[in-house]
PDB file of C-alpha atoms in Angstrom:
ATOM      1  CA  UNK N   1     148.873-125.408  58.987  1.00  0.00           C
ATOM      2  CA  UNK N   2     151.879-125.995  56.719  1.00  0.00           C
ATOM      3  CA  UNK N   3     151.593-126.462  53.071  1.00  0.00           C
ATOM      4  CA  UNK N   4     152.326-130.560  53.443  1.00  0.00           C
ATOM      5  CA  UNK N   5     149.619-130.941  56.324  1.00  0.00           C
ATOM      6  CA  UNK N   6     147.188-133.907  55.325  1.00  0.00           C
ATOM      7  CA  UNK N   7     143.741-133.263  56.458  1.00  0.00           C
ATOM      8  CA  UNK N   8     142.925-136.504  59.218  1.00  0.00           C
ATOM      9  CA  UNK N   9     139.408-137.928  59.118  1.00  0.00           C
ATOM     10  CA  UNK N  10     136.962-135.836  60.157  1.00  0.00           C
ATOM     11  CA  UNK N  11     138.642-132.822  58.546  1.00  0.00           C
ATOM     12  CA  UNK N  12     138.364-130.746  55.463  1.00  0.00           C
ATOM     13  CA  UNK N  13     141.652-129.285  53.908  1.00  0.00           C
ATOM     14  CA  UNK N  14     140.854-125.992  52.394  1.00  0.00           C
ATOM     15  CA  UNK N  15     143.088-123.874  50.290  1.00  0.00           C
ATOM     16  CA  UNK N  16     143.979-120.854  52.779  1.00  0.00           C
ATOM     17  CA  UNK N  17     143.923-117.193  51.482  1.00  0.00           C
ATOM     18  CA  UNK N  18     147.844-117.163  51.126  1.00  0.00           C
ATOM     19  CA  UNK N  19     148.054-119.747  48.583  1.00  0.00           C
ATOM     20  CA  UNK N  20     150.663-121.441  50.903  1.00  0.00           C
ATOM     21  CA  UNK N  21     148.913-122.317  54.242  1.00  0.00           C
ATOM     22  CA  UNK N  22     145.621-124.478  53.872  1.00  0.00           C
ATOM     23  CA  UNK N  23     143.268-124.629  56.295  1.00  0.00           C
ATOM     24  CA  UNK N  24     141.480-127.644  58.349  1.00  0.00           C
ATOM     25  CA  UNK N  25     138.281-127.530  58.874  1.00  0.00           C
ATOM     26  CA  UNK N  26     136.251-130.259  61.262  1.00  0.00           C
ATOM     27  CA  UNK N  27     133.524-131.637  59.203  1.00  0.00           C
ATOM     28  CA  UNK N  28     130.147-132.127  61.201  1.00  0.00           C
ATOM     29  CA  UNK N  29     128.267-135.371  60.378  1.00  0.00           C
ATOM     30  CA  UNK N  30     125.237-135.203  58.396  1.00  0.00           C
ATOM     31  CA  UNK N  31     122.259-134.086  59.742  1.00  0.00           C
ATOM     32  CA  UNK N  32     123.964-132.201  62.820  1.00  0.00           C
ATOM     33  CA  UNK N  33     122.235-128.830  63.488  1.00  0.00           C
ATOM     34  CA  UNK N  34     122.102-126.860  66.435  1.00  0.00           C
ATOM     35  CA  UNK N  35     119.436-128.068  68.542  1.00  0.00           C
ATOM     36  CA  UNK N  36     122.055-130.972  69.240  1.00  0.00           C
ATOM     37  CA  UNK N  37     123.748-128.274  71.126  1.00  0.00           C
ATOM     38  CA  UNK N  38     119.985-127.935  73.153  1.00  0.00           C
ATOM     39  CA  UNK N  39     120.403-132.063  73.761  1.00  0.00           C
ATOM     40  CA  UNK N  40     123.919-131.837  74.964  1.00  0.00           C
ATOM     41  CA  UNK N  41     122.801-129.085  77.354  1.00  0.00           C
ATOM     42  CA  UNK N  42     125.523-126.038  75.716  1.00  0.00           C
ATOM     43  CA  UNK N  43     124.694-122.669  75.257  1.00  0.00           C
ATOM     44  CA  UNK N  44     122.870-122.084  71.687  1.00  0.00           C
ATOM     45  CA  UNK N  45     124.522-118.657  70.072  1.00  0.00           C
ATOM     46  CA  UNK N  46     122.285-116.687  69.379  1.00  0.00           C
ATOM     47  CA  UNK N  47     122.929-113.321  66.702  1.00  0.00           C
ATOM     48  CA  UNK N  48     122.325-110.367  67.193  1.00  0.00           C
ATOM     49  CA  UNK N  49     120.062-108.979  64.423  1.00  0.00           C
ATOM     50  CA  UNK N  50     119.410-112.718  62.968  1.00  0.00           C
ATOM     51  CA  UNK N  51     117.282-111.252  59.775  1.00  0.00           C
ATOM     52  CA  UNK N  52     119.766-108.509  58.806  1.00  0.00           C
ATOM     53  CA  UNK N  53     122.742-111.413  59.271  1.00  0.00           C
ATOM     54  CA  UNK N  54     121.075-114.002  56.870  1.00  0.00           C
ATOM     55  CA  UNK N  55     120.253-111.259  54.441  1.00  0.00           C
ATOM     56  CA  UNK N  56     123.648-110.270  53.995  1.00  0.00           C
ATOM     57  CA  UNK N  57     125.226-113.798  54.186  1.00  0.00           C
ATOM     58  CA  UNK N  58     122.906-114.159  51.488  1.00  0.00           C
ATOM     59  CA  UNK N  59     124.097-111.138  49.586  1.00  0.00           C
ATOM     60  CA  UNK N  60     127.643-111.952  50.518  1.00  0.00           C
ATOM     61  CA  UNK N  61     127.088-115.112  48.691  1.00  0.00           C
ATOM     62  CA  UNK N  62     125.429-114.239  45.396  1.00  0.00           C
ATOM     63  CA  UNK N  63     127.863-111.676  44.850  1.00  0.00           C
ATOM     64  CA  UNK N  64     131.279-114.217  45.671  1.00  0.00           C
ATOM     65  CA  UNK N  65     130.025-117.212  43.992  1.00  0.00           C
ATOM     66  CA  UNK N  66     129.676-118.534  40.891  1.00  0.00           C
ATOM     67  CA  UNK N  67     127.817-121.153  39.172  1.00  0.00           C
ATOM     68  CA  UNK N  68     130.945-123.388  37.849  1.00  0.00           C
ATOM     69  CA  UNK N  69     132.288-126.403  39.843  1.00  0.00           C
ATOM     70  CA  UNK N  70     130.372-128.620  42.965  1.00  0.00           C
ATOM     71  CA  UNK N  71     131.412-126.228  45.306  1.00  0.00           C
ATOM     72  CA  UNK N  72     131.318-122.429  46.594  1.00  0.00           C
ATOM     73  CA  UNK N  73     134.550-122.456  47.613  1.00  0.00           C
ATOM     74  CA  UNK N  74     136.616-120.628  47.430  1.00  0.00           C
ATOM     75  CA  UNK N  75     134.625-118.324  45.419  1.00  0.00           C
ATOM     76  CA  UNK N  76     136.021-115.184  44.368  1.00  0.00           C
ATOM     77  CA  UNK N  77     136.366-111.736  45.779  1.00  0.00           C
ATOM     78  CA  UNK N  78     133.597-108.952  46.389  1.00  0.00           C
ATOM     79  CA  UNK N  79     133.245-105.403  46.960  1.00  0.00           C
ATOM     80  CA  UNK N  80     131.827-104.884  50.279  1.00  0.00           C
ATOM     81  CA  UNK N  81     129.372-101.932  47.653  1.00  0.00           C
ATOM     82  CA  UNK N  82     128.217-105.112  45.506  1.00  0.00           C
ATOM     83  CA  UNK N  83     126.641-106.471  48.883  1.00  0.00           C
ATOM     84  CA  UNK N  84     125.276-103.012  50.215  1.00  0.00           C
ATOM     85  CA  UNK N  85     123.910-102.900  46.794  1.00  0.00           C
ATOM     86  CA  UNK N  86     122.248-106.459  46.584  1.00  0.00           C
ATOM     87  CA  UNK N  87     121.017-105.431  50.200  1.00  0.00           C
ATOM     88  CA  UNK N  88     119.334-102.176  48.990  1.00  0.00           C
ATOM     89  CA  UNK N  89     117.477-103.966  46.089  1.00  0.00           C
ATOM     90  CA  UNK N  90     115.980-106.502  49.088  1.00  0.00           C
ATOM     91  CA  UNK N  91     115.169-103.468  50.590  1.00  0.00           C
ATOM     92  CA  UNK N  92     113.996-100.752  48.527  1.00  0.00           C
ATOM     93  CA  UNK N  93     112.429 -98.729  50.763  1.00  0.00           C
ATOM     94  CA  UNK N  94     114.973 -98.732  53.519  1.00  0.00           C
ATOM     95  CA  UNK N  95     117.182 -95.634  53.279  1.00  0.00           C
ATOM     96  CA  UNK N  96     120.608 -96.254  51.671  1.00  0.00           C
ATOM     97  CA  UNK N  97     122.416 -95.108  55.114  1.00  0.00           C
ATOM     98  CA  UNK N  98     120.151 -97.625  57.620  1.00  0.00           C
ATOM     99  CA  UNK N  99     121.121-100.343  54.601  1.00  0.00           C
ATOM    100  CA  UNK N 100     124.728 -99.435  54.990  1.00  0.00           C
ATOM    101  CA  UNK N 101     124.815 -99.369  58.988  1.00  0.00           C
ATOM    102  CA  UNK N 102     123.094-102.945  58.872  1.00  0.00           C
ATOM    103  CA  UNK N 103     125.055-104.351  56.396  1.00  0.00           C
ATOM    104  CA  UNK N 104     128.631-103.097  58.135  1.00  0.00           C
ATOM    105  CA  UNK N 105     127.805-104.516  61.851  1.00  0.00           C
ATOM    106  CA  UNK N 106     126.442-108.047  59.702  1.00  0.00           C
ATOM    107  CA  UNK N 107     129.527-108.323  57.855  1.00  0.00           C
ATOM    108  CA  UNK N 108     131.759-108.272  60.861  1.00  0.00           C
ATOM    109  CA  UNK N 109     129.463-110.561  63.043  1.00  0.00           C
ATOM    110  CA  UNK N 110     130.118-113.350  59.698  1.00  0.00           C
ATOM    111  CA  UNK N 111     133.276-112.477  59.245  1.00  0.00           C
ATOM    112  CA  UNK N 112     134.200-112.859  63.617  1.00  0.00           C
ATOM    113  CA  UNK N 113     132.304-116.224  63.039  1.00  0.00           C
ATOM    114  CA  UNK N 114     134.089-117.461  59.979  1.00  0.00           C
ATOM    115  CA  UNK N 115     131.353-117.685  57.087  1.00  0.00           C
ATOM    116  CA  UNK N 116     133.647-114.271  55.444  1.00  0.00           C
ATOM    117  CA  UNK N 117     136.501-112.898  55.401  1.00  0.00           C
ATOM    118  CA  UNK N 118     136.364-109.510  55.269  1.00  0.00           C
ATOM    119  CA  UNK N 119     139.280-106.694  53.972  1.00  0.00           C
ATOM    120  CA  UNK N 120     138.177-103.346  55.730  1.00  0.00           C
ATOM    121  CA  UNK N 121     141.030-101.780  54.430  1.00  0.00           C
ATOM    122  CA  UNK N 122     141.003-103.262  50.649  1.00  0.00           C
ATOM    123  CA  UNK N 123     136.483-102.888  50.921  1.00  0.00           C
ATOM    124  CA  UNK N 124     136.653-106.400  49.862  1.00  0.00           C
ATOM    125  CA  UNK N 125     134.542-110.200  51.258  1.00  0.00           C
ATOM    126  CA  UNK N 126     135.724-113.389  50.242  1.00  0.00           C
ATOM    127  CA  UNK N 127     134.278-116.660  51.302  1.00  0.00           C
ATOM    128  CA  UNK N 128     135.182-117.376  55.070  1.00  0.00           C
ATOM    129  CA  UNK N 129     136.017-120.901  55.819  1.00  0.00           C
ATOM    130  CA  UNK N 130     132.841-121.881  57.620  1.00  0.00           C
ATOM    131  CA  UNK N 131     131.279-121.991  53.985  1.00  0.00           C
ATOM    132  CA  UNK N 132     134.147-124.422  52.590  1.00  0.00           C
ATOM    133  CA  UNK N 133     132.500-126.922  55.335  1.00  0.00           C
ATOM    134  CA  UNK N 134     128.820-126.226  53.925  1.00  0.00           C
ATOM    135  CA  UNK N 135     126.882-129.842  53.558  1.00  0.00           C
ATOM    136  CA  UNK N 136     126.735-131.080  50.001  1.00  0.00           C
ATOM    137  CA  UNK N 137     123.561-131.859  49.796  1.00  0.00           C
ATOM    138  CA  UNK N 138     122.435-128.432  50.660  1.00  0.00           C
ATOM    139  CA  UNK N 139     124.737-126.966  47.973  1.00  0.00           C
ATOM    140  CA  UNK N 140     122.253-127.024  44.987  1.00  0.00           C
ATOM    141  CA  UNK N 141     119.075-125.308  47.033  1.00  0.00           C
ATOM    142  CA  UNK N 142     121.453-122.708  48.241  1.00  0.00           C
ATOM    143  CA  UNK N 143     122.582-121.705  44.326  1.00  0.00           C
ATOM    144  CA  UNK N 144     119.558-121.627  43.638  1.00  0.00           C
ATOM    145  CA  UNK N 145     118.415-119.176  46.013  1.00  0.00           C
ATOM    146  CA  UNK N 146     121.977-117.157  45.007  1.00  0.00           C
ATOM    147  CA  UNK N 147     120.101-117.479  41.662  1.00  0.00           C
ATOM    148  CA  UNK N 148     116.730-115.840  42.967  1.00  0.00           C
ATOM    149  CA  UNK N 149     118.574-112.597  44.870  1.00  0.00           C
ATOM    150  CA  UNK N 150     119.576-109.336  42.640  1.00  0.00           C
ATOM    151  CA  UNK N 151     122.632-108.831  41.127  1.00  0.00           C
ATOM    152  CA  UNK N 152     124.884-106.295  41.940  1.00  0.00           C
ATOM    153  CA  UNK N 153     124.095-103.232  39.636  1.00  0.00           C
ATOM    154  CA  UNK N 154     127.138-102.463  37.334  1.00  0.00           C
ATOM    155  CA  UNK N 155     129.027 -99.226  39.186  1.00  0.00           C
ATOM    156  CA  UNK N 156     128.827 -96.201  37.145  1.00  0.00           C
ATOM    157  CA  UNK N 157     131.495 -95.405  34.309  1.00  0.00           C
ATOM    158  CA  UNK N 158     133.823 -92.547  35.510  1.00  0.00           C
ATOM    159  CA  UNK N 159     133.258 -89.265  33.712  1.00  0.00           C
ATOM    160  CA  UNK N 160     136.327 -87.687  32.454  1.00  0.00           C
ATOM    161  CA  UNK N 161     137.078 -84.223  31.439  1.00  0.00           C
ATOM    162  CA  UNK N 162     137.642 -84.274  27.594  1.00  0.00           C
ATOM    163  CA  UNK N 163     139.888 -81.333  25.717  1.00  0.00           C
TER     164      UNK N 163
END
């Protein structure tokens, strides 16, 4: 929406990735979850690979967060490595190319339903706009299970050729 656009009740204005165009976001009402979609008799989606997708929302998150300010948005940018790499410490004995396959096809199931956005091109995840909309009262449980998960291990310094 244009820069000017004021967000009407029952929408969240969010900050857009430009800088210039923010986004508006409907806000559920508290306490909505998805077996209201069971009572209203519509289709539940269901994801393909469920684990594997919270596991690297998960990762996604404790690598594009931090711990200043009420909210996780926006967050900052990630690697789509960091994640891979959070992923492999979950999984330790999972070989690094079934942890890579995984992680790629979960990344572009959140970021086709809005929790990231992901760069292929730049190997980068920011915060999709699904998680600006994120419930505030489940804000404090879910740093603290960013907390709990591995951080990303520093990438190795470059070795250059001395003379």
């Amino acid at each position: 929406v244009p820069a000017a656009s004021a967000a009407a009740p029952g929408l969240r204005r969010l900050p857009g990735p430009d800088g210039e165009h923010p986004w508006l976001l409907p806000l559920a009402p508290d306490g909505v979850t998805p077996t209201v979609l069971r009572g209203l008799r519509r289709p539940y989606p269901q994801a393909e690979h469920p684990n594997e997708t919270a596991r690297t929302l998960a990762a996604a998150l404790r690598c594009t967060t931090g711990d200043t300010g009420p909210d996780l948005w926006p967050g900052h940018p990630a690697t789509v490595n960091e994640i891979v790499d959070v992923l492999a410490q979950l999984m330790p004995a999972r070989p690094a190319e079934v942890t890579q396959r995984f992680a790629t096809a979960a990344l572009r199931r959140l970021h086709l339903t809005g929790w990231l956005c992901l760069d292929v091109d730049g190997g980068t995840v920011r915060l999709g706009p699904r998680v600006g909309t994120w419930p505030a009262g489940d804000l404090p449980a879910l740093r603290e299970l960013c907390r709990d998960l591995p951080a990303p291990l520093p990438a190795p310094l470059a070795v250059t050729s001395g003379g």
